[in-house]
């Protein structure tokens, strides 16, 4: 089974918590077809600033994929540069572990093998989803 990091914003993390669903954009149809039932998804939120408060980049929780499906019902919030994207390629998820304290990513960057550019590390988290090695998964969830 593969392990993925699903990258989004905090608003979409709330959607995952409430509905146990993750979605990727239309342009990621090929990626959607690579994910299989039983795969692990770590939900990642990029750093954000709200009312002068900075929230770091974190992993909120671990889920298992239980179903792949398509749905055009608006559910997710797209970043401004993505216009009216509604993330139609979706995954039904089963929570494995919601971290009591989200795992901050920046301190782990030197140890993560899939992050090859340690100075411009955030680029490795800009895709809708990215497969990561099991060794990196273990470092994140410990």
PDB file of C-alpha atoms in Angstrom, residues 47-103:
ATOM      1  CA  UNK A  47       1.359  27.684   6.507  1.00  0.00           C
ATOM      2  CA  UNK A  48      -1.302  30.403   6.705  1.00  0.00           C
ATOM      3  CA  UNK A  49      -1.665  33.823   8.273  1.00  0.00           C
ATOM      4  CA  UNK A  50      -4.992  34.895   9.770  1.00  0.00           C
ATOM      5  CA  UNK A  51      -5.392  38.264  11.520  1.00  0.00           C
ATOM      6  CA  UNK A  52      -1.610  38.580  11.967  1.00  0.00           C
ATOM      7  CA  UNK A  53      -1.379  35.102  13.524  1.00  0.00           C
ATOM      8  CA  UNK A  54       0.872  32.689  11.628  1.00  0.00           C
ATOM      9  CA  UNK A  55      -0.128  29.030  11.578  1.00  0.00           C
ATOM     10  CA  UNK A  56       2.744  26.704  10.612  1.00  0.00           C
ATOM     11  CA  UNK A  57       2.682  23.923   8.026  1.00  0.00           C
ATOM     12  CA  UNK A  58       1.411  20.795   9.771  1.00  0.00           C
ATOM     13  CA  UNK A  59       0.107  17.257   9.385  1.00  0.00           C
ATOM     14  CA  UNK A  60      -3.298  16.995  11.085  1.00  0.00           C
ATOM     15  CA  UNK A  61      -4.026  13.306  10.819  1.00  0.00           C
ATOM     16  CA  UNK A  62      -3.726   9.931   9.189  1.00  0.00           C
ATOM     17  CA  UNK A  63      -6.483   8.259   7.154  1.00  0.00           C
ATOM     18  CA  UNK A  64      -7.039   5.125   5.086  1.00  0.00           C
ATOM     19  CA  UNK A  65      -8.677   5.305   1.665  1.00  0.00           C
ATOM     20  CA  UNK A  66     -11.891   3.257   1.587  1.00  0.00           C
ATOM     21  CA  UNK A  67     -13.351   4.350  -1.768  1.00  0.00           C
ATOM     22  CA  UNK A  68     -12.516   6.400  -4.859  1.00  0.00           C
ATOM     23  CA  UNK A  69     -15.314   8.320  -6.573  1.00  0.00           C
ATOM     24  CA  UNK A  70     -16.218  11.400  -8.606  1.00  0.00           C
ATOM     25  CA  UNK A  71     -18.560  14.102  -7.359  1.00  0.00           C
ATOM     26  CA  UNK A  72     -19.071  17.670  -8.561  1.00  0.00           C
ATOM     27  CA  UNK A  73     -20.922  18.841  -5.434  1.00  0.00           C
ATOM     28  CA  UNK A  74     -19.107  21.902  -4.034  1.00  0.00           C
ATOM     29  CA  UNK A  75     -17.460  20.857  -0.781  1.00  0.00           C
ATOM     30  CA  UNK A  76     -13.899  22.208  -0.750  1.00  0.00           C
ATOM     31  CA  UNK A  77     -12.465  25.730  -0.787  1.00  0.00           C
ATOM     32  CA  UNK A  78     -10.124  26.367  -3.690  1.00  0.00           C
ATOM     33  CA  UNK A  79      -7.220  28.793  -3.379  1.00  0.00           C
ATOM     34  CA  UNK A  80      -7.870  32.060  -5.269  1.00  0.00           C
ATOM     35  CA  UNK A  81      -5.522  31.116  -8.134  1.00  0.00           C
ATOM     36  CA  UNK A  82      -7.635  27.996  -8.857  1.00  0.00           C
ATOM     37  CA  UNK A  83     -10.854  29.901  -9.533  1.00  0.00           C
ATOM     38  CA  UNK A  84     -14.019  27.811  -9.272  1.00  0.00           C
ATOM     39  CA  UNK A  85     -12.275  24.429  -8.931  1.00  0.00           C
ATOM     40  CA  UNK A  86     -14.439  21.970  -6.964  1.00  0.00           C
ATOM     41  CA  UNK A  87     -12.025  19.002  -6.602  1.00  0.00           C
ATOM     42  CA  UNK A  88     -14.215  16.349  -8.276  1.00  0.00           C
ATOM     43  CA  UNK A  89     -11.864  13.365  -7.887  1.00  0.00           C
ATOM     44  CA  UNK A  90     -12.512  12.240  -4.343  1.00  0.00           C
ATOM     45  CA  UNK A  91     -11.544   9.682  -1.763  1.00  0.00           C
ATOM     46  CA  UNK A  92     -13.715   8.432   1.057  1.00  0.00           C
ATOM     47  CA  UNK A  93     -11.521   8.154   4.141  1.00  0.00           C
ATOM     48  CA  UNK A  94     -11.477   6.275   7.420  1.00  0.00           C
ATOM     49  CA  UNK A  95      -9.674   8.087  10.253  1.00  0.00           C
ATOM     50  CA  UNK A  96      -6.711   6.180  11.666  1.00  0.00           C
ATOM     51  CA  UNK A  97      -5.340   8.866  13.962  1.00  0.00           C
ATOM     52  CA  UNK A  98      -6.111  12.560  14.390  1.00  0.00           C
ATOM     53  CA  UNK A  99      -3.061  14.082  16.043  1.00  0.00           C
ATOM     54  CA  UNK A 100      -3.882  15.792  19.335  1.00  0.00           C
ATOM     55  CA  UNK A 101      -1.091  18.241  18.495  1.00  0.00           C
ATOM     56  CA  UNK A 102      -0.610  18.598  14.726  1.00  0.00           C
ATOM     57  CA  UNK A 103       2.861  17.562  13.561  1.00  0.00           C
TER      58      UNK A 103
END
